[in-house]
Coordinates of C-alpha atoms in Angstrom, one line a residue:
X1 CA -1.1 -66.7 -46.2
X2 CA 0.3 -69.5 -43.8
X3 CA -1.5 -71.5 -41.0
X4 CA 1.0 -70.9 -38.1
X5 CA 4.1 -68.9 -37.1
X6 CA 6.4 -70.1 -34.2
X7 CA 9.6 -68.0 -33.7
X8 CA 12.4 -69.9 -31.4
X9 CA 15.1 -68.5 -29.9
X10 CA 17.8 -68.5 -32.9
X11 CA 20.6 -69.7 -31.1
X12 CA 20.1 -66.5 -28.5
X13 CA 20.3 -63.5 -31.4
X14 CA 17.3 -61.3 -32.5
X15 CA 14.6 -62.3 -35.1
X16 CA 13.4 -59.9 -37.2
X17 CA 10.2 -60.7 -39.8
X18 CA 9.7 -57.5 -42.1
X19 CA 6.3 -57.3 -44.2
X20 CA 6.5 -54.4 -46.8
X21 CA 3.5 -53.6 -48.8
X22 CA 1.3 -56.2 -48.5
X23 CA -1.0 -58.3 -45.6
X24 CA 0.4 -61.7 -44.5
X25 CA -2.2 -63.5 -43.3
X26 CA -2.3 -66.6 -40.4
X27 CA -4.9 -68.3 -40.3
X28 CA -3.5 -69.9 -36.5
X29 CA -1.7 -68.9 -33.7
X30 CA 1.4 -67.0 -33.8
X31 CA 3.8 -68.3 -30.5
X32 CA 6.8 -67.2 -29.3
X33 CA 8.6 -69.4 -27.9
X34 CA 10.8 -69.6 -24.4
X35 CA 14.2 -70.3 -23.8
X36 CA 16.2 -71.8 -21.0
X37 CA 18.8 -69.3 -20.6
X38 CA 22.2 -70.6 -19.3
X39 CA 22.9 -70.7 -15.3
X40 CA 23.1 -67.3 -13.1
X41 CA 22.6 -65.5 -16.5
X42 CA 20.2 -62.8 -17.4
X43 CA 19.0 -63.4 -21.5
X44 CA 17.0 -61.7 -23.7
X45 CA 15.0 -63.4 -26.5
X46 CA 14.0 -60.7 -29.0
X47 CA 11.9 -61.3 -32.2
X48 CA 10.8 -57.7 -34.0
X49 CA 8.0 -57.3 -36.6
X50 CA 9.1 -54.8 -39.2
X51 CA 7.6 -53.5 -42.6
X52 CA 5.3 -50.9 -44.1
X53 CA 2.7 -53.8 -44.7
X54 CA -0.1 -55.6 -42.2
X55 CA 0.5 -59.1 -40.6
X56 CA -3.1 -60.2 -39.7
X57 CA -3.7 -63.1 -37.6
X58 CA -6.8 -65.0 -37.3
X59 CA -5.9 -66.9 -34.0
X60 CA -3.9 -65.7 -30.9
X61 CA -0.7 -64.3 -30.4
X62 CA 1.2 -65.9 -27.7
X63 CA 4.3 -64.9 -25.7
X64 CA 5.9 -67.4 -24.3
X65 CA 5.6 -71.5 -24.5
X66 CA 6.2 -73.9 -21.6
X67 CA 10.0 -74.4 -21.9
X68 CA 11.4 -73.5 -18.1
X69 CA 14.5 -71.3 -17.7
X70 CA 17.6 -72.9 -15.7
X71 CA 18.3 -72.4 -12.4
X72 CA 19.1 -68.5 -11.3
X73 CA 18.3 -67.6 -15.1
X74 CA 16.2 -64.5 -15.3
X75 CA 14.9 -64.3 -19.2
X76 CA 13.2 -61.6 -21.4
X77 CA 11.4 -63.5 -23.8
X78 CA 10.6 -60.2 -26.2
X79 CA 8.1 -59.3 -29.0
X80 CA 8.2 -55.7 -30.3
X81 CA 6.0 -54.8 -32.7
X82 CA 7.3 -52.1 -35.0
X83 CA 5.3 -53.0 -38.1
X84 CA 2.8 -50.6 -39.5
X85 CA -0.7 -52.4 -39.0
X86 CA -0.6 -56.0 -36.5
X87 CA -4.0 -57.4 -36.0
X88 CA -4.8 -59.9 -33.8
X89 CA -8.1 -61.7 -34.2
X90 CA -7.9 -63.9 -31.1
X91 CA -5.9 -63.0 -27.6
X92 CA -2.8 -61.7 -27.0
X93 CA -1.3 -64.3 -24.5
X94 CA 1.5 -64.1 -21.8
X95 CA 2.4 -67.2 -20.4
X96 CA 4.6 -66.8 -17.5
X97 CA 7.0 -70.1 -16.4
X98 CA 9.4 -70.5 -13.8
X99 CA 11.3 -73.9 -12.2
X100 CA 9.5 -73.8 -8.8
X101 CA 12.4 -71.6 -7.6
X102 CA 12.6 -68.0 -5.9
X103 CA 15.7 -67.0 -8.0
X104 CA 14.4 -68.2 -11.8
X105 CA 11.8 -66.6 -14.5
X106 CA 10.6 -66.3 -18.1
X107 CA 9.1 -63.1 -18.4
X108 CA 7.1 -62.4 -21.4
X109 CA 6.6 -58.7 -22.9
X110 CA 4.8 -57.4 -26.0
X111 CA 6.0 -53.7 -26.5
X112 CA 4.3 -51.8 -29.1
X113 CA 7.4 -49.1 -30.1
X114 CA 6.3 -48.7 -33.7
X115 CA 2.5 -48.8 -35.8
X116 CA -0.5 -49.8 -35.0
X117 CA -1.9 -53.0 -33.2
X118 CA -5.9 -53.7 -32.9
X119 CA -6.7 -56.2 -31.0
X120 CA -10.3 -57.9 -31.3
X121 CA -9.9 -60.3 -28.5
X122 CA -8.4 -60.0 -24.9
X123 CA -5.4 -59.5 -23.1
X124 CA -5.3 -63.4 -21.2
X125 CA -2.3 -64.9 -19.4
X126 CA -1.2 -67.6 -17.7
X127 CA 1.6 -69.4 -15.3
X128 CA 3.3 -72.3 -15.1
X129 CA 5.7 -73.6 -12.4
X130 CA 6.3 -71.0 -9.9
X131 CA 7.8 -67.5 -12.2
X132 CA 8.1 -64.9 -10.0
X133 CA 9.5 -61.5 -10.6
X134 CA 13.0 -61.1 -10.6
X135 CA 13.0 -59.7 -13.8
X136 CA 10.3 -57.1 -13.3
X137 CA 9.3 -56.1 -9.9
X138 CA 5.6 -55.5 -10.5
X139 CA 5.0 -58.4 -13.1
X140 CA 5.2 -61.8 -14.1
X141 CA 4.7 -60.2 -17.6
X142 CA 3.7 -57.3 -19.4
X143 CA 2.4 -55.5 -22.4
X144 CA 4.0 -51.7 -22.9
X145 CA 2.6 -48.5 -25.5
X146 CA 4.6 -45.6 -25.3
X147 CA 7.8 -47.5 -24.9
X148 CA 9.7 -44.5 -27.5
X149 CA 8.8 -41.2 -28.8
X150 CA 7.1 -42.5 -31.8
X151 CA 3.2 -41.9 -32.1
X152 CA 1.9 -45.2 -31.8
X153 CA -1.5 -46.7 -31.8
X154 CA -3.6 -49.6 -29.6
X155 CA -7.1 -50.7 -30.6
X156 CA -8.9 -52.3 -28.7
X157 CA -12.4 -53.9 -30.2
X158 CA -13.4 -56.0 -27.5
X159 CA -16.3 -55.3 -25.1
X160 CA -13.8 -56.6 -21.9
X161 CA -10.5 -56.3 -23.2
X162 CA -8.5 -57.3 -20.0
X163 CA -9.5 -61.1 -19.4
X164 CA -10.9 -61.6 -15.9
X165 CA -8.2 -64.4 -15.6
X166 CA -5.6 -61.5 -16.2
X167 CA -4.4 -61.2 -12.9
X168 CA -2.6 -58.5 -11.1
X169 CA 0.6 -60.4 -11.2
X170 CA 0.5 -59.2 -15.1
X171 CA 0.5 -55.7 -16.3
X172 CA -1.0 -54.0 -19.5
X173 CA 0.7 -50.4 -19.5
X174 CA -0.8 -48.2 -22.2
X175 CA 1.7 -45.3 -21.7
X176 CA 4.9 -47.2 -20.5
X177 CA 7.0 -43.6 -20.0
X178 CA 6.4 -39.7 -19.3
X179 CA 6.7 -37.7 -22.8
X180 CA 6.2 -41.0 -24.8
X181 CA 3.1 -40.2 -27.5
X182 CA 0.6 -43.0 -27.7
X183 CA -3.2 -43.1 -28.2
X184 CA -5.5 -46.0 -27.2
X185 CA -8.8 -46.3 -29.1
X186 CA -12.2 -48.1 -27.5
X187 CA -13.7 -49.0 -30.6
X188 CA -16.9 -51.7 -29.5
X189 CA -19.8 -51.6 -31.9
X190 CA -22.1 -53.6 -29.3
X191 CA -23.3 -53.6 -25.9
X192 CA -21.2 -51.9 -23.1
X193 CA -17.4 -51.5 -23.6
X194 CA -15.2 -51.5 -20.7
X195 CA -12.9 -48.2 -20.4
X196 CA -9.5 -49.3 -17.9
X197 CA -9.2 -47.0 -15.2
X198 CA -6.9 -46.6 -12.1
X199 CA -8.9 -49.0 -9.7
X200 CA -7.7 -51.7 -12.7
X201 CA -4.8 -53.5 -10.7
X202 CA -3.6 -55.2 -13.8
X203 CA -3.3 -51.5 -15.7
X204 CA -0.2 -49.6 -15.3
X205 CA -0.9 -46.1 -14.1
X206 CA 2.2 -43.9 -13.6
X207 CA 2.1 -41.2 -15.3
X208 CA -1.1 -41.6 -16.2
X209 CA -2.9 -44.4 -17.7
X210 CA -3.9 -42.7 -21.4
X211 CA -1.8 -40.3 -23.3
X212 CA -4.0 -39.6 -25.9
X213 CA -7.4 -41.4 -24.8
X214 CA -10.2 -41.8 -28.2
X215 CA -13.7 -43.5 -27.7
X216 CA -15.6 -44.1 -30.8
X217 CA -17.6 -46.9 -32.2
X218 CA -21.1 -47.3 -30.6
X219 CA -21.1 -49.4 -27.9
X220 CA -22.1 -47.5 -24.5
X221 CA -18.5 -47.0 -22.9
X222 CA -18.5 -47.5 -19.0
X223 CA -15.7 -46.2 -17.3
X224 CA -14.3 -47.9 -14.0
X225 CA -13.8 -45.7 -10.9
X226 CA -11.3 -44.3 -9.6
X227 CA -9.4 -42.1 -11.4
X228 CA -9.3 -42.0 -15.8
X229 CA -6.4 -40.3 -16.1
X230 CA -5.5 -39.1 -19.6
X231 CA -1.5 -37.1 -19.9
X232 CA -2.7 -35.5 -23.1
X233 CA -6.4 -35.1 -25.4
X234 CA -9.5 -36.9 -24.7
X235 CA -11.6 -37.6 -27.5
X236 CA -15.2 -38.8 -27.6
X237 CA -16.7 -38.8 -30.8
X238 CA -19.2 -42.6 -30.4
X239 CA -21.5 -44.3 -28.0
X240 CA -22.5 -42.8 -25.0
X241 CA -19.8 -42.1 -22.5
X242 CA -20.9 -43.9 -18.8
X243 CA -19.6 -41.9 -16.1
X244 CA -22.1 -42.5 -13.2
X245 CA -22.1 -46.4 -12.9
X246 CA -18.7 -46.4 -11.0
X247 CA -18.2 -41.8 -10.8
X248 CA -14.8 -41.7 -11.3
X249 CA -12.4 -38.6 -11.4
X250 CA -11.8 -37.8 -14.4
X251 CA -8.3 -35.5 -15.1
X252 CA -7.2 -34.6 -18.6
X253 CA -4.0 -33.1 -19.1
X254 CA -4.6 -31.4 -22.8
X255 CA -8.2 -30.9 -24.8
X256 CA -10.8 -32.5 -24.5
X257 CA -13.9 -32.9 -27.7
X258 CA -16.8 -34.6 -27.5
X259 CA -19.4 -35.0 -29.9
X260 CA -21.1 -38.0 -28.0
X261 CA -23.3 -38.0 -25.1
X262 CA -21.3 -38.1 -21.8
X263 CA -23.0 -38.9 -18.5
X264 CA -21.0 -37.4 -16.0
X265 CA -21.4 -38.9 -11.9
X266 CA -20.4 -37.9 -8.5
X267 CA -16.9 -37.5 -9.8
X268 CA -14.3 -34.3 -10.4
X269 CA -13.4 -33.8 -14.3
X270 CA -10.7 -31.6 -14.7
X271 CA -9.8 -30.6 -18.3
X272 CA -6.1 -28.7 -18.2
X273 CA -7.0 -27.1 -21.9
X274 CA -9.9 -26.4 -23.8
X275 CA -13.3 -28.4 -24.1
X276 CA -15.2 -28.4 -27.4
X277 CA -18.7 -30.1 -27.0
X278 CA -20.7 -30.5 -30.2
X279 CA -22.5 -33.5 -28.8
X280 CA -24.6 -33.5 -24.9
X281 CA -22.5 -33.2 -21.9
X282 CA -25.0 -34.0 -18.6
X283 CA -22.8 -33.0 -15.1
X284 CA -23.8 -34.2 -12.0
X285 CA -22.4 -33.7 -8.5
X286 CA -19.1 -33.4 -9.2
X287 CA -16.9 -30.8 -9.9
X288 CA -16.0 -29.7 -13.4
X289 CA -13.0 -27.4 -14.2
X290 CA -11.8 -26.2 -17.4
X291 CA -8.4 -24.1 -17.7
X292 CA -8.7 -23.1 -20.8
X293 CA -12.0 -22.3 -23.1
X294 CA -15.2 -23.6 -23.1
X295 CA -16.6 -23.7 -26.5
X296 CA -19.9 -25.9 -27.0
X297 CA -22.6 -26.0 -30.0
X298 CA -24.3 -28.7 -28.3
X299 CA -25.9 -29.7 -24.5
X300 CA -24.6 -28.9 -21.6
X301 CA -26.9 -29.5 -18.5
X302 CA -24.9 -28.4 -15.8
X303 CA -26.5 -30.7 -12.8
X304 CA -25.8 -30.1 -8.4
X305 CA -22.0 -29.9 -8.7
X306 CA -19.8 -26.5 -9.7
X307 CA -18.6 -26.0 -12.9
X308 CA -15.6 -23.5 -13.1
X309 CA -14.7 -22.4 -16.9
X310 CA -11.1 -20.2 -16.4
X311 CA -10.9 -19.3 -19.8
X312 CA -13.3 -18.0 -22.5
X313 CA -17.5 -19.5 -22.6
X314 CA -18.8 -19.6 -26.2
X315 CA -22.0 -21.0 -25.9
X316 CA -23.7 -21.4 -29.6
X317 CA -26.2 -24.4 -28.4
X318 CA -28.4 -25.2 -25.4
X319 CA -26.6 -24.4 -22.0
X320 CA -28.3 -25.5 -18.7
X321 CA -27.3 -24.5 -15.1
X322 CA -28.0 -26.3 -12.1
X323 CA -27.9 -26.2 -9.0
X324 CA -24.3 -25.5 -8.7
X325 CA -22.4 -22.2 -9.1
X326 CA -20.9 -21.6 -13.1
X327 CA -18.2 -19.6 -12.6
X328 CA -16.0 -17.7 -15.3
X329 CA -13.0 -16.1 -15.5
X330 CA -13.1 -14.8 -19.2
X331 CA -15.7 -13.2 -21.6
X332 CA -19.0 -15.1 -22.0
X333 CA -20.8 -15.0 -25.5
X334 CA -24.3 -16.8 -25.8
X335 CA -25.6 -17.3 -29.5
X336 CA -27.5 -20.0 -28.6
X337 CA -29.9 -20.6 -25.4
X338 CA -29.0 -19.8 -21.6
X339 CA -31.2 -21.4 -19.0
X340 CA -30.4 -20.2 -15.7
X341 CA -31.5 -22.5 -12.3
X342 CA -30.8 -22.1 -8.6
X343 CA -27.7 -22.0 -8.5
X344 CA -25.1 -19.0 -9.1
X345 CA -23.8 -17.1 -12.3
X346 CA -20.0 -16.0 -11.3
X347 CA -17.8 -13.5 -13.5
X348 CA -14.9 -13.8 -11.3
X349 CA -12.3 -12.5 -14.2
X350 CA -11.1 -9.2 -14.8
X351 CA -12.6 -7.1 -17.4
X352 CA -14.8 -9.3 -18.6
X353 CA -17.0 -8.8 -21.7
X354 CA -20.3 -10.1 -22.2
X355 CA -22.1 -10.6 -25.7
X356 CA -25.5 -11.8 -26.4
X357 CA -26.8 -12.1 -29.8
X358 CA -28.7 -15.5 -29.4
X359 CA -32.2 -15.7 -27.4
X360 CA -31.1 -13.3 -24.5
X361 CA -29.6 -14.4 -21.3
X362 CA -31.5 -14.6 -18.1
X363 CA -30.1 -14.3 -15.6
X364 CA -31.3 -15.7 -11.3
X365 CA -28.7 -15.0 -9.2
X366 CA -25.8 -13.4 -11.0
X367 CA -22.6 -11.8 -8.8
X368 CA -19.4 -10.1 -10.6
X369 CA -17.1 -10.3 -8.1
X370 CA -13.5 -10.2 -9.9
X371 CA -12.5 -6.7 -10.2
X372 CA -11.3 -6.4 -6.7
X373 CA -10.8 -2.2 -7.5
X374 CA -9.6 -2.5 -11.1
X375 CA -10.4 0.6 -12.5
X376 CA -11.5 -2.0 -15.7
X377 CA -14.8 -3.2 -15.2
X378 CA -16.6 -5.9 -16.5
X379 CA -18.7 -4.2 -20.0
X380 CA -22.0 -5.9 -20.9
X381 CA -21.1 -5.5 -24.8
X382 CA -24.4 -5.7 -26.1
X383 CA -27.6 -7.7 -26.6
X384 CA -30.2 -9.2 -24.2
X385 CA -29.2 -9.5 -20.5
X386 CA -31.5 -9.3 -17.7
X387 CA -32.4 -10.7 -14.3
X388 CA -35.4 -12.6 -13.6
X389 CA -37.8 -11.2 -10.8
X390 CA -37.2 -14.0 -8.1
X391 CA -33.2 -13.5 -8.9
X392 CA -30.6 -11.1 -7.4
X393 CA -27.9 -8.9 -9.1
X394 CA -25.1 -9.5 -6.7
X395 CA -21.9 -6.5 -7.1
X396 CA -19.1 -6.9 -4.9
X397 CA -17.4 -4.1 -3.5
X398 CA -15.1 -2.3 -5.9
X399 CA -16.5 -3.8 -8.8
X400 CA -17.6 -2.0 -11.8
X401 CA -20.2 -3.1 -14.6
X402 CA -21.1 -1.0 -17.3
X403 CA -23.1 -1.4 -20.4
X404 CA -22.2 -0.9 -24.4
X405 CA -24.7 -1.5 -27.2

């Protein structure tokens, strides 16, 4: 245990603390200082935290202190973070500091390339004297994930964990590069947690803004609008998941399971995989598509927009239409509960099979329409399917349904 850590600039060459095994402990602020750089020169000050062990500090951890750079010097004051666990109790700080000139900068950067850091406070930053950004065009300063190809981790415990003095002249990029692994983890266990989308100006968003994307603890999560855009799996497995306050888009590039209760808005959700819901899923007006499976033992409640389910539908809990169309492109098998509404039952696939062995599937209006002349038609496989009396059986032309068992 120490009170403070302050890492200079060690006569311009790299710093490197390594904890192995065990937790050091600061019970202060860990800083990182400036340098001046020399004249018309570009300089990187780069301190690395290494080690199989845990540095946990009680204060905040600050990049950057109030020394200027020299005139036309354009500096990298650096912190990666390649230890195993790095807690920070307090707020990760930038401070940004120029000379009151166009040409000169310190820029400060965090990159997480290595571990796992959890951060209970915020991300905060601040200037001093004019930076600017000659060394990055979109920032003063910056925090990166997903800087290398190793699976890293950010947690983020906070209920706001972007300051509101976090301006847009700083960035906090939770996936830095495409094909760079990374998951960020919401993890409040009171009130409503923040979840950084798109319309964030301070979050960096190309090529998306999550590659893996995890909500747990149980504070309500409330998504800002825009677009949440997630390159890989989504994952929501605590609190309930607030979609409709600000109905963003939601796009997912890989899986998505949920085991939580997600209120969906006016927004699209577009799942590129499969979706596995053991939790309660409420849609609203918005589209939902799902490219690959549909597999739920939960609540769906399907709601006024279209759902459209391109691979398999394995319903083993309570599934709800609305007023929207449910379209499918591959087999349907109910073992749980079907509630039909106003809107429209599509098998749009080819060859289709349909199995009920849960409470029977009723059916209002119903077409199969995805045939188009196959000679395969779609086969009712067995159980309990029927139409109700105000519904209507809809068959396009050159489509075939037969019955088996």
């Amino acid at each position: 245990t120490v009170a403070s850590i302050t890492f200079g600039i060690n006569n311009n060459n790299d710093i490197t603390l390594t904890v192995n095994g065990v937790t050091l402990t600061v019970t202060g602020d860990i800083i990182q200082n400036h340098g001046a750089g020399s004249t018309s020169n570009s300089t990187t000050y780069q301190t690395t935290l290494a080690g199989t062990g845990t540095i946990y500090c009680t204060g905040n951890f600050q990049i950057g202190n109030t020394t200027g750079p020299t005139t036309k010097a354009v500096n990298t004051t650096l912190v990666s973070s390649q230890i195993t666990q790095l807690t920070i109790n307090g707020n990760m700080a930038f401070n940004a500091v120029g000379n009151n000139t166009s040409t000169a900068t310190n820029y400060p950067t965090l990159n997480l390339d290595k571990g796992k850091i959890t951060l209970n406070g915020q991300f905060t930053s601040s200037s001093l004297n004019g930076p600017n950004k000659q060394a990055d065009i979109y920032a003063y300063g910056r925090f990166n994930s997903g800087t290398t190809s190793n699976a890293v981790t950010l947690e983020l415990t906070n209920t706001q964990a972007i300051s509101s003095t976090f301006t847009a002249n700083f960035v906090v990029d939770f996936l830095y590069s495409a094909g760079h692994d990374g998951t960020v983890i919401y993890n409040s266990s009171s009130a409503t947690q923040t979840v950084y989308t798109t319309s964030n100006a301070s979050v960096g968003t190309n090529p998306q803004v999550y590659y893996n994307l995890l909500l747990q603890g149980t504070s309500t999560k409330v998504a800002d609008g825009s677009t949440l855009s997630v390159g890989n799996d989504w994952t929501s497995i605590g609190g309930t998941v607030n979609l409709t306050t600000n109905d963003p888009d939601v796009t997912v590039g890989g899986n998505w399971v949920n085991s939580t209760t997600v209120n969906d808005g006016d927004g699209d959700m577009t799942i590129s995989g499969n979706a596995t819901n053991s939790g309660t899923i409420n849609a609203s007006n918005g589209i939902t598509t799902i490219n690959g499976d549909l597999t739920s033992s939960g609540n769906i409640v399907q709601g006024l927009g279209n759902m459209n389910v391109h691979g398999d539908l394995l319903n083993s809990g309570n599934l709800t239409e609305g007023a929207g169309s449910l379209t499918m492109w591959g087999d349907y098998t109910n073992t749980g509960n079907f509630t039909a509404s106003t809107g429209n039952t599509v098998f749009a696939g080819m060859s289709e099979v349909l199995k009920d062995s849960g409470s029977g599937t009723m059916f209002n209006n119903v077409i199969f329409n995805g045939n188009g002349g196959s000679t395969k038609p779609a086969v009712m496989n067995r159980g309990n399917f029927s139409v109700s009396s105000s519904g209507i059986l809809t068959m396009v032309t050159n489509t075939y349904l037969t019955t088996n068992g």
